[in-house]
């Protein structure tokens, strides 16, 4: 295109020289030479940019149907576009045969880096092993994979900090009474991290003599309505219960039911994690003092950032401050994304205004607002 432009330019310049006086010709030449120089420099920069983009990045997700994965792909593609490249998308379920086909497609397409959504840690490990055999680097997000340690970067929510922040916030907000400290499922990575952060907070923060913390180990019955009865019994045993600390807001429904039926609204509060539509309603009602929200889009954006950095420079920057995720005893470079504390003061701005939870869905619960 530049050569064609120059050819046309000189064609008309020759005509001008013949048909018009020399003064017009000199003025045009003066400014057109500068224009050609600028176009030439721009063309070189553009060509260099295009030539440098000689890498390929792909994302592997469980399926193309679930709303979660559809949202992840949109987020990844948007970030990739802003960085100047296209991201390929492959889908692979948990069967070994499907995984082999997916990796074969990645190899055939010359993929340099794979972004892997670890939905099932055990099955995802096979993807990582097969990618390593074929010289493909892997960035994982969502959950840490089990087994292989040949992951270039792991993108994770810092649930340890989330657990710490929950305790820190709760102690300041309700500095008295008995706390029921409910632990999560001991095999859940996320809940274990939350618990570890909670324990650190309890060790590091000075606890008032006005507070009595009673920890309770996870009970499988908490997955059902037995949780309501458990909470009722605990409140009857400790007359000054002020806060029930839970590791996951999915537990909140039965706990709030128990508090309301015992007519202890605003006497006993819930401190939660991982906000749901129901817990958003409880915060508006005032019975849940706080929860946390983990923006999944931040995970996918940082996963694309890491994959792009690995593809272009050979490495990605971590922010684990010497505390990376350990997989099979090996430290994996980790980039942490931080969940945010949500309470009555910022729920409108951080949750509803950003569209994470719809007001309509909360209103359908018919929960009275504070």
CSV table of C-alpha atoms in Angstrom, one decimal:
chain,number,residue,atom,x,y,z
A,1,UNK,CA,0.0,0.0,0.0
A,2,UNK,CA,2.8,2.4,0.8
A,3,UNK,CA,4.5,1.7,-2.6
A,4,UNK,CA,1.2,2.3,-4.4
A,5,UNK,CA,0.7,5.6,-2.5
A,6,UNK,CA,4.2,6.8,-3.4
A,7,UNK,CA,3.7,5.8,-7.1
A,8,UNK,CA,0.4,7.8,-7.2
A,9,UNK,CA,2.0,10.7,-5.4
A,10,UNK,CA,4.9,11.1,-7.8
A,11,UNK,CA,2.6,10.7,-10.8
A,12,UNK,CA,0.5,13.7,-9.7
A,13,UNK,CA,3.6,15.6,-8.7
A,14,UNK,CA,5.0,15.3,-12.2
A,15,UNK,CA,1.7,16.5,-13.6
A,16,UNK,CA,1.7,19.5,-11.2
A,17,UNK,CA,5.3,20.3,-12.2
A,18,UNK,CA,4.3,20.4,-15.9
A,19,UNK,CA,0.9,22.1,-15.5
A,20,UNK,CA,1.4,24.6,-12.7
A,21,UNK,CA,4.1,27.1,-11.7
A,22,UNK,CA,7.1,26.0,-9.6
A,23,UNK,CA,6.0,27.8,-6.4
A,24,UNK,CA,3.0,25.5,-6.0
A,25,UNK,CA,5.1,22.5,-6.8
A,26,UNK,CA,7.7,23.4,-4.1
A,27,UNK,CA,5.0,24.0,-1.4
A,28,UNK,CA,3.3,20.6,-2.2
A,29,UNK,CA,6.6,18.8,-2.2
A,30,UNK,CA,7.6,20.3,1.2
A,31,UNK,CA,4.5,19.0,3.0
A,32,UNK,CA,4.0,15.8,1.0
A,33,UNK,CA,7.6,14.6,1.8
A,34,UNK,CA,6.8,14.9,5.5
A,35,UNK,CA,3.5,13.0,5.0
A,36,UNK,CA,5.3,10.2,3.2
A,37,UNK,CA,7.9,10.0,6.0
A,38,UNK,CA,5.2,9.7,8.7
A,39,UNK,CA,3.3,7.0,6.7
A,40,UNK,CA,6.6,5.1,6.2
A,41,UNK,CA,7.4,5.2,9.9
A,42,UNK,CA,3.8,4.2,10.8
A,43,UNK,CA,4.0,1.3,8.4
A,44,UNK,CA,7.2,0.0,9.9
A,45,UNK,CA,5.8,0.1,13.4
A,46,UNK,CA,2.6,-1.7,12.3
A,47,UNK,CA,4.6,-4.3,10.4
A,48,UNK,CA,6.8,-4.9,13.4
A,49,UNK,CA,3.7,-5.3,15.7
A,50,UNK,CA,2.1,-7.8,13.3
A,51,UNK,CA,5.3,-9.8,12.9
A,52,UNK,CA,5.9,-9.9,16.7
A,53,UNK,CA,2.4,-11.3,17.2
A,54,UNK,CA,3.6,-14.8,16.1
A,55,UNK,CA,2.2,-16.7,19.1
A,56,UNK,CA,-1.0,-18.6,19.7
A,57,UNK,CA,-2.9,-18.9,23.0
A,58,UNK,CA,-5.9,-21.1,23.6
A,59,UNK,CA,-8.4,-21.5,26.4
A,60,UNK,CA,-9.7,-25.0,27.4
A,61,UNK,CA,-13.1,-25.1,29.3
A,62,UNK,CA,-15.4,-27.9,30.3
A,63,UNK,CA,-18.2,-27.0,27.9
A,64,UNK,CA,-19.8,-24.3,25.8
A,65,UNK,CA,-23.2,-24.4,27.5
A,66,UNK,CA,-22.9,-23.4,31.2
A,67,UNK,CA,-23.4,-19.7,31.8
A,68,UNK,CA,-20.1,-19.6,33.8
A,69,UNK,CA,-17.9,-20.8,31.0
A,70,UNK,CA,-19.7,-18.6,28.4
A,71,UNK,CA,-19.0,-15.6,30.7
A,72,UNK,CA,-15.4,-16.6,31.1
A,73,UNK,CA,-14.8,-16.8,27.3
A,74,UNK,CA,-16.3,-13.4,26.7
A,75,UNK,CA,-14.1,-12.0,29.4
A,76,UNK,CA,-11.0,-13.7,27.9
A,77,UNK,CA,-11.7,-12.7,24.4
A,78,UNK,CA,-12.3,-9.1,25.4
A,79,UNK,CA,-8.9,-8.9,27.2
A,80,UNK,CA,-7.1,-10.7,24.4
A,81,UNK,CA,-8.6,-8.2,21.9
A,82,UNK,CA,-7.3,-5.3,23.9
A,83,UNK,CA,-3.9,-6.8,23.9
A,84,UNK,CA,-4.0,-7.3,20.1
A,85,UNK,CA,-4.5,-11.0,19.6
A,86,UNK,CA,-7.2,-13.6,19.2
A,87,UNK,CA,-7.7,-16.4,21.7
A,88,UNK,CA,-8.7,-19.8,20.4
A,89,UNK,CA,-11.3,-21.8,22.4
A,90,UNK,CA,-11.4,-25.6,22.9
A,91,UNK,CA,-13.8,-27.6,25.0
A,92,UNK,CA,-12.9,-30.8,26.7
A,93,UNK,CA,-14.9,-32.9,29.1
A,94,UNK,CA,-13.6,-35.2,31.8
A,95,UNK,CA,-13.1,-38.3,29.6
A,96,UNK,CA,-9.6,-39.3,28.7
A,97,UNK,CA,-10.5,-39.7,25.1
A,98,UNK,CA,-11.9,-36.2,24.8
A,99,UNK,CA,-8.9,-34.7,26.6
A,100,UNK,CA,-6.5,-36.4,24.1
A,101,UNK,CA,-8.5,-35.0,21.2
A,102,UNK,CA,-8.5,-31.5,22.7
A,103,UNK,CA,-4.7,-31.5,23.2
A,104,UNK,CA,-4.2,-33.0,19.7
A,105,UNK,CA,-6.2,-30.0,18.3
A,106,UNK,CA,-4.0,-27.6,20.3
A,107,UNK,CA,-0.8,-29.2,19.0
A,108,UNK,CA,-2.2,-29.1,15.4
A,109,UNK,CA,-3.0,-25.4,15.8
A,110,UNK,CA,0.5,-24.6,17.0
A,111,UNK,CA,-0.7,-23.4,20.4
A,112,UNK,CA,2.1,-22.0,22.7
A,113,UNK,CA,0.2,-21.4,25.9
A,114,UNK,CA,-3.0,-22.9,27.2
A,115,UNK,CA,-5.3,-21.3,29.8
A,116,UNK,CA,-7.0,-24.1,31.6
A,117,UNK,CA,-10.1,-23.7,33.8
A,118,UNK,CA,-9.6,-26.3,36.5
A,119,UNK,CA,-13.1,-27.4,37.3
A,120,UNK,CA,-12.2,-30.9,38.4
A,121,UNK,CA,-8.6,-30.9,39.9
A,122,UNK,CA,-8.0,-34.6,39.3
A,123,UNK,CA,-9.1,-34.7,35.7
A,124,UNK,CA,-7.5,-31.4,34.8
A,125,UNK,CA,-4.2,-32.8,35.8
A,126,UNK,CA,-4.3,-35.0,32.7
A,127,UNK,CA,-4.6,-32.0,30.4
A,128,UNK,CA,-1.5,-30.5,32.1
A,129,UNK,CA,0.5,-33.7,31.7
A,130,UNK,CA,-0.4,-34.0,28.0
A,131,UNK,CA,0.3,-30.3,27.3
A,132,UNK,CA,3.8,-30.6,29.0
A,133,UNK,CA,4.6,-33.6,26.8
A,134,UNK,CA,3.8,-31.6,23.7
A,135,UNK,CA,5.8,-28.5,24.9
A,136,UNK,CA,2.8,-26.4,25.6
A,137,UNK,CA,2.9,-24.1,28.7
A,138,UNK,CA,-0.1,-24.0,31.0
A,139,UNK,CA,-1.8,-21.2,33.0
A,140,UNK,CA,-4.5,-22.5,35.3
A,141,UNK,CA,-7.2,-20.7,37.2
A,142,UNK,CA,-10.2,-21.4,39.4
A,143,UNK,CA,-8.8,-24.3,41.4
A,144,UNK,CA,-5.3,-25.8,41.9
A,145,UNK,CA,-4.9,-29.0,39.9
A,146,UNK,CA,-4.0,-32.2,41.7
A,147,UNK,CA,-0.8,-34.0,40.7
A,148,UNK,CA,1.4,-32.4,38.0
A,149,UNK,CA,3.5,-29.4,39.0
A,150,UNK,CA,4.5,-28.2,35.5
A,151,UNK,CA,2.2,-25.2,35.6
A,152,UNK,CA,3.7,-21.9,34.5
A,153,UNK,CA,1.3,-19.8,36.5
A,154,UNK,CA,-1.7,-20.3,38.7
A,155,UNK,CA,-4.3,-17.5,39.0
A,156,UNK,CA,-6.3,-17.7,42.2
A,157,UNK,CA,-8.4,-15.8,44.6
A,158,UNK,CA,-6.6,-15.1,47.8
A,159,UNK,CA,-9.1,-16.8,50.1
A,160,UNK,CA,-6.6,-16.8,53.0
A,161,UNK,CA,-6.7,-13.0,52.9
A,162,UNK,CA,-10.5,-13.2,52.6
A,163,UNK,CA,-10.7,-15.3,55.7
A,164,UNK,CA,-8.4,-12.9,57.6
A,165,UNK,CA,-10.5,-9.9,56.5
A,166,UNK,CA,-13.7,-11.6,57.5
A,167,UNK,CA,-12.5,-12.1,61.1
A,168,UNK,CA,-10.9,-8.6,61.2
A,169,UNK,CA,-14.1,-6.9,60.0
A,170,UNK,CA,-16.4,-9.0,62.4
A,171,UNK,CA,-14.3,-8.3,65.5
A,172,UNK,CA,-14.6,-4.5,64.8
A,173,UNK,CA,-18.3,-4.6,63.9
A,174,UNK,CA,-19.5,-6.8,66.8
A,175,UNK,CA,-16.9,-6.6,69.6
A,176,UNK,CA,-18.8,-8.6,72.2
A,177,UNK,CA,-20.6,-11.9,72.9
A,178,UNK,CA,-20.1,-15.5,71.8
A,179,UNK,CA,-19.0,-16.2,68.3
A,180,UNK,CA,-20.0,-19.5,66.6
A,181,UNK,CA,-17.1,-20.1,64.3
A,182,UNK,CA,-18.2,-22.8,61.8
A,183,UNK,CA,-15.5,-24.5,59.8
A,184,UNK,CA,-15.9,-25.7,56.2
A,185,UNK,CA,-15.6,-29.0,54.4
A,186,UNK,CA,-12.0,-30.2,55.1
A,187,UNK,CA,-11.4,-31.4,51.5
A,188,UNK,CA,-12.4,-28.1,49.9
A,189,UNK,CA,-9.3,-26.0,48.9
A,190,UNK,CA,-11.1,-22.7,49.1
A,191,UNK,CA,-12.7,-23.4,52.5
A,192,UNK,CA,-9.4,-24.6,53.9
A,193,UNK,CA,-7.7,-21.3,52.8
A,194,UNK,CA,-10.5,-19.3,54.3
A,195,UNK,CA,-10.1,-21.2,57.6
A,196,UNK,CA,-6.3,-20.7,57.5
A,197,UNK,CA,-6.8,-16.9,57.1
A,198,UNK,CA,-9.3,-16.9,59.9
A,199,UNK,CA,-7.0,-18.7,62.3
A,200,UNK,CA,-4.2,-16.2,61.4
A,201,UNK,CA,-6.5,-13.3,62.2
A,202,UNK,CA,-7.5,-14.8,65.5
A,203,UNK,CA,-3.8,-15.2,66.4
A,204,UNK,CA,-2.6,-11.8,65.2
A,205,UNK,CA,-5.5,-9.5,66.2
A,206,UNK,CA,-6.0,-8.7,69.9
A,207,UNK,CA,-9.3,-10.3,70.9
A,208,UNK,CA,-11.3,-8.5,73.6
A,209,UNK,CA,-12.2,-10.3,76.8
A,210,UNK,CA,-15.8,-9.5,75.9
A,211,UNK,CA,-15.6,-12.0,73.0
A,212,UNK,CA,-15.8,-15.8,73.4
A,213,UNK,CA,-15.1,-17.7,70.2
A,214,UNK,CA,-16.4,-21.3,69.9
A,215,UNK,CA,-15.1,-23.2,66.9
A,216,UNK,CA,-17.1,-26.1,65.5
A,217,UNK,CA,-15.7,-28.7,63.1
A,218,UNK,CA,-17.5,-29.4,59.9
A,219,UNK,CA,-20.5,-31.7,60.1
A,220,UNK,CA,-22.0,-33.3,56.9
A,221,UNK,CA,-25.5,-32.6,58.3
A,222,UNK,CA,-24.8,-28.9,57.6
A,223,UNK,CA,-25.6,-29.6,54.0
A,224,UNK,CA,-29.3,-30.0,54.9
A,225,UNK,CA,-32.0,-28.5,57.2
A,226,UNK,CA,-30.2,-30.2,60.1
A,227,UNK,CA,-28.1,-27.0,60.1
A,228,UNK,CA,-31.1,-25.0,61.3
A,229,UNK,CA,-31.5,-27.3,64.3
A,230,UNK,CA,-27.8,-27.2,65.1
A,231,UNK,CA,-27.8,-23.4,65.2
A,232,UNK,CA,-30.9,-23.4,67.4
A,233,UNK,CA,-29.3,-25.8,69.9
A,234,UNK,CA,-26.1,-23.7,69.9
A,235,UNK,CA,-28.0,-20.4,70.6
A,236,UNK,CA,-29.9,-22.2,73.4
A,237,UNK,CA,-26.6,-23.4,74.9
A,238,UNK,CA,-24.9,-20.0,74.8
A,239,UNK,CA,-27.3,-17.2,75.7
A,240,UNK,CA,-25.0,-14.4,74.5
A,241,UNK,CA,-24.4,-15.5,70.9
A,242,UNK,CA,-23.8,-12.4,68.9
A,243,UNK,CA,-22.3,-13.6,65.6
A,244,UNK,CA,-22.3,-16.8,63.5
A,245,UNK,CA,-19.3,-16.9,61.2
A,246,UNK,CA,-19.7,-19.1,58.2
A,247,UNK,CA,-17.2,-20.0,55.4
A,248,UNK,CA,-19.8,-20.1,52.6
A,249,UNK,CA,-23.0,-18.2,52.2
A,250,UNK,CA,-24.8,-21.2,50.9
A,251,UNK,CA,-25.2,-22.1,54.5
A,252,UNK,CA,-26.9,-18.8,55.3
A,253,UNK,CA,-30.5,-19.8,54.4
A,254,UNK,CA,-31.0,-22.3,57.3
A,255,UNK,CA,-29.0,-20.2,59.7
A,256,UNK,CA,-31.1,-17.1,59.1
A,257,UNK,CA,-34.3,-19.2,59.3
A,258,UNK,CA,-33.2,-20.3,62.8
A,259,UNK,CA,-32.4,-16.7,63.9
A,260,UNK,CA,-35.7,-15.4,62.7
A,261,UNK,CA,-37.8,-18.2,64.2
A,262,UNK,CA,-36.1,-17.6,67.5
A,263,UNK,CA,-36.9,-13.8,67.1
A,264,UNK,CA,-33.3,-12.8,67.5
A,265,UNK,CA,-33.1,-10.5,64.4
A,266,UNK,CA,-30.4,-7.9,65.1
A,267,UNK,CA,-29.4,-9.7,68.2
A,268,UNK,CA,-27.5,-12.5,66.4
A,269,UNK,CA,-25.7,-11.6,63.1
A,270,UNK,CA,-24.2,-13.7,60.3
A,271,UNK,CA,-20.7,-13.0,58.9
A,272,UNK,CA,-20.4,-14.7,55.6
A,273,UNK,CA,-18.2,-15.5,52.6
A,274,UNK,CA,-18.9,-15.9,48.8
A,275,UNK,CA,-22.0,-13.8,48.4
A,276,UNK,CA,-25.2,-15.3,46.9
A,277,UNK,CA,-28.5,-13.7,45.9
A,278,UNK,CA,-30.0,-14.7,49.3
A,279,UNK,CA,-27.1,-13.3,51.3
A,280,UNK,CA,-27.3,-10.0,49.3
A,281,UNK,CA,-30.9,-9.8,50.6
A,282,UNK,CA,-29.8,-10.6,54.2
A,283,UNK,CA,-27.2,-7.8,54.0
A,284,UNK,CA,-29.9,-5.4,52.9
A,285,UNK,CA,-32.1,-6.6,55.7
A,286,UNK,CA,-29.3,-6.1,58.2
A,287,UNK,CA,-29.1,-9.6,59.6
A,288,UNK,CA,-25.9,-10.5,57.7
A,289,UNK,CA,-23.3,-7.9,58.5
A,290,UNK,CA,-20.9,-8.8,55.7
A,291,UNK,CA,-19.9,-11.2,52.9
A,292,UNK,CA,-17.2,-11.3,50.3
A,293,UNK,CA,-17.5,-11.2,46.5
A,294,UNK,CA,-15.0,-12.7,44.1
A,295,UNK,CA,-15.3,-11.2,40.6
A,296,UNK,CA,-14.7,-14.2,38.3
A,297,UNK,CA,-13.9,-11.8,35.4
A,298,UNK,CA,-10.8,-10.7,37.3
A,299,UNK,CA,-9.5,-14.3,37.2
A,300,UNK,CA,-9.9,-14.7,33.5
A,301,UNK,CA,-8.4,-11.3,32.7
A,302,UNK,CA,-5.3,-12.0,34.8
A,303,UNK,CA,-5.1,-15.5,33.2
A,304,UNK,CA,-5.0,-13.9,29.8
A,305,UNK,CA,-2.4,-11.4,31.0
A,306,UNK,CA,-0.2,-14.2,32.3
A,307,UNK,CA,-0.6,-16.3,29.1
A,308,UNK,CA,0.3,-13.2,27.0
A,309,UNK,CA,3.4,-12.5,29.1
A,310,UNK,CA,4.6,-16.1,28.9
A,311,UNK,CA,4.0,-16.2,25.2
A,312,UNK,CA,5.9,-13.0,24.5
A,313,UNK,CA,8.6,-12.9,27.2
A,314,UNK,CA,8.8,-16.5,28.4
A,315,UNK,CA,7.6,-15.7,32.0
A,316,UNK,CA,4.8,-14.0,33.9
A,317,UNK,CA,4.9,-11.9,37.0
A,318,UNK,CA,3.5,-13.4,40.2
A,319,UNK,CA,2.4,-11.5,43.4
A,320,UNK,CA,2.5,-14.4,45.8
A,321,UNK,CA,5.1,-12.6,48.1
A,322,UNK,CA,6.9,-15.8,48.8
A,323,UNK,CA,3.7,-17.8,49.5
A,324,UNK,CA,2.9,-19.5,46.2
A,325,UNK,CA,0.5,-22.4,45.8
A,326,UNK,CA,2.2,-25.8,46.4
A,327,UNK,CA,1.4,-28.6,44.0
A,328,UNK,CA,2.9,-32.0,44.7
A,329,UNK,CA,5.4,-30.3,47.0
A,330,UNK,CA,6.5,-27.9,44.3
A,331,UNK,CA,5.9,-24.1,44.5
A,332,UNK,CA,3.9,-22.8,41.5
A,333,UNK,CA,4.2,-19.1,40.7
A,334,UNK,CA,0.9,-17.6,41.7
A,335,UNK,CA,-1.0,-14.4,40.9
A,336,UNK,CA,-3.6,-13.6,43.5
A,337,UNK,CA,-6.8,-11.8,42.9
A,338,UNK,CA,-8.5,-10.4,46.0
A,339,UNK,CA,-12.1,-10.9,47.0
A,340,UNK,CA,-13.7,-7.7,48.3
A,341,UNK,CA,-15.7,-7.2,51.6
A,342,UNK,CA,-19.3,-6.4,50.9
A,343,UNK,CA,-21.6,-4.7,53.5
A,344,UNK,CA,-24.5,-2.4,53.6
A,345,UNK,CA,-22.3,0.6,52.8
A,346,UNK,CA,-21.0,-0.7,49.4
A,347,UNK,CA,-23.4,-3.4,48.2
A,348,UNK,CA,-25.1,-1.0,45.8
A,349,UNK,CA,-21.9,0.2,44.2
A,350,UNK,CA,-20.0,-3.0,44.1
A,351,UNK,CA,-22.7,-5.6,43.5
A,352,UNK,CA,-25.9,-4.1,42.0
A,353,UNK,CA,-24.4,-1.2,39.9
A,354,UNK,CA,-21.8,-3.6,38.4
A,355,UNK,CA,-24.5,-6.1,37.6
A,356,UNK,CA,-23.1,-9.0,39.6
A,357,UNK,CA,-26.5,-9.6,41.2
A,358,UNK,CA,-29.8,-8.3,39.9
A,359,UNK,CA,-32.1,-6.2,42.1
A,360,UNK,CA,-35.0,-8.1,40.6
A,361,UNK,CA,-33.7,-11.5,41.9
A,362,UNK,CA,-33.3,-10.1,45.4
A,363,UNK,CA,-36.7,-8.5,45.4
A,364,UNK,CA,-38.3,-11.8,44.5
A,365,UNK,CA,-37.1,-13.2,47.8
A,366,UNK,CA,-39.5,-10.7,49.6
A,367,UNK,CA,-36.8,-9.9,52.2
A,368,UNK,CA,-37.5,-6.7,54.1
A,369,UNK,CA,-34.8,-4.1,53.5
A,370,UNK,CA,-33.0,-2.2,56.3
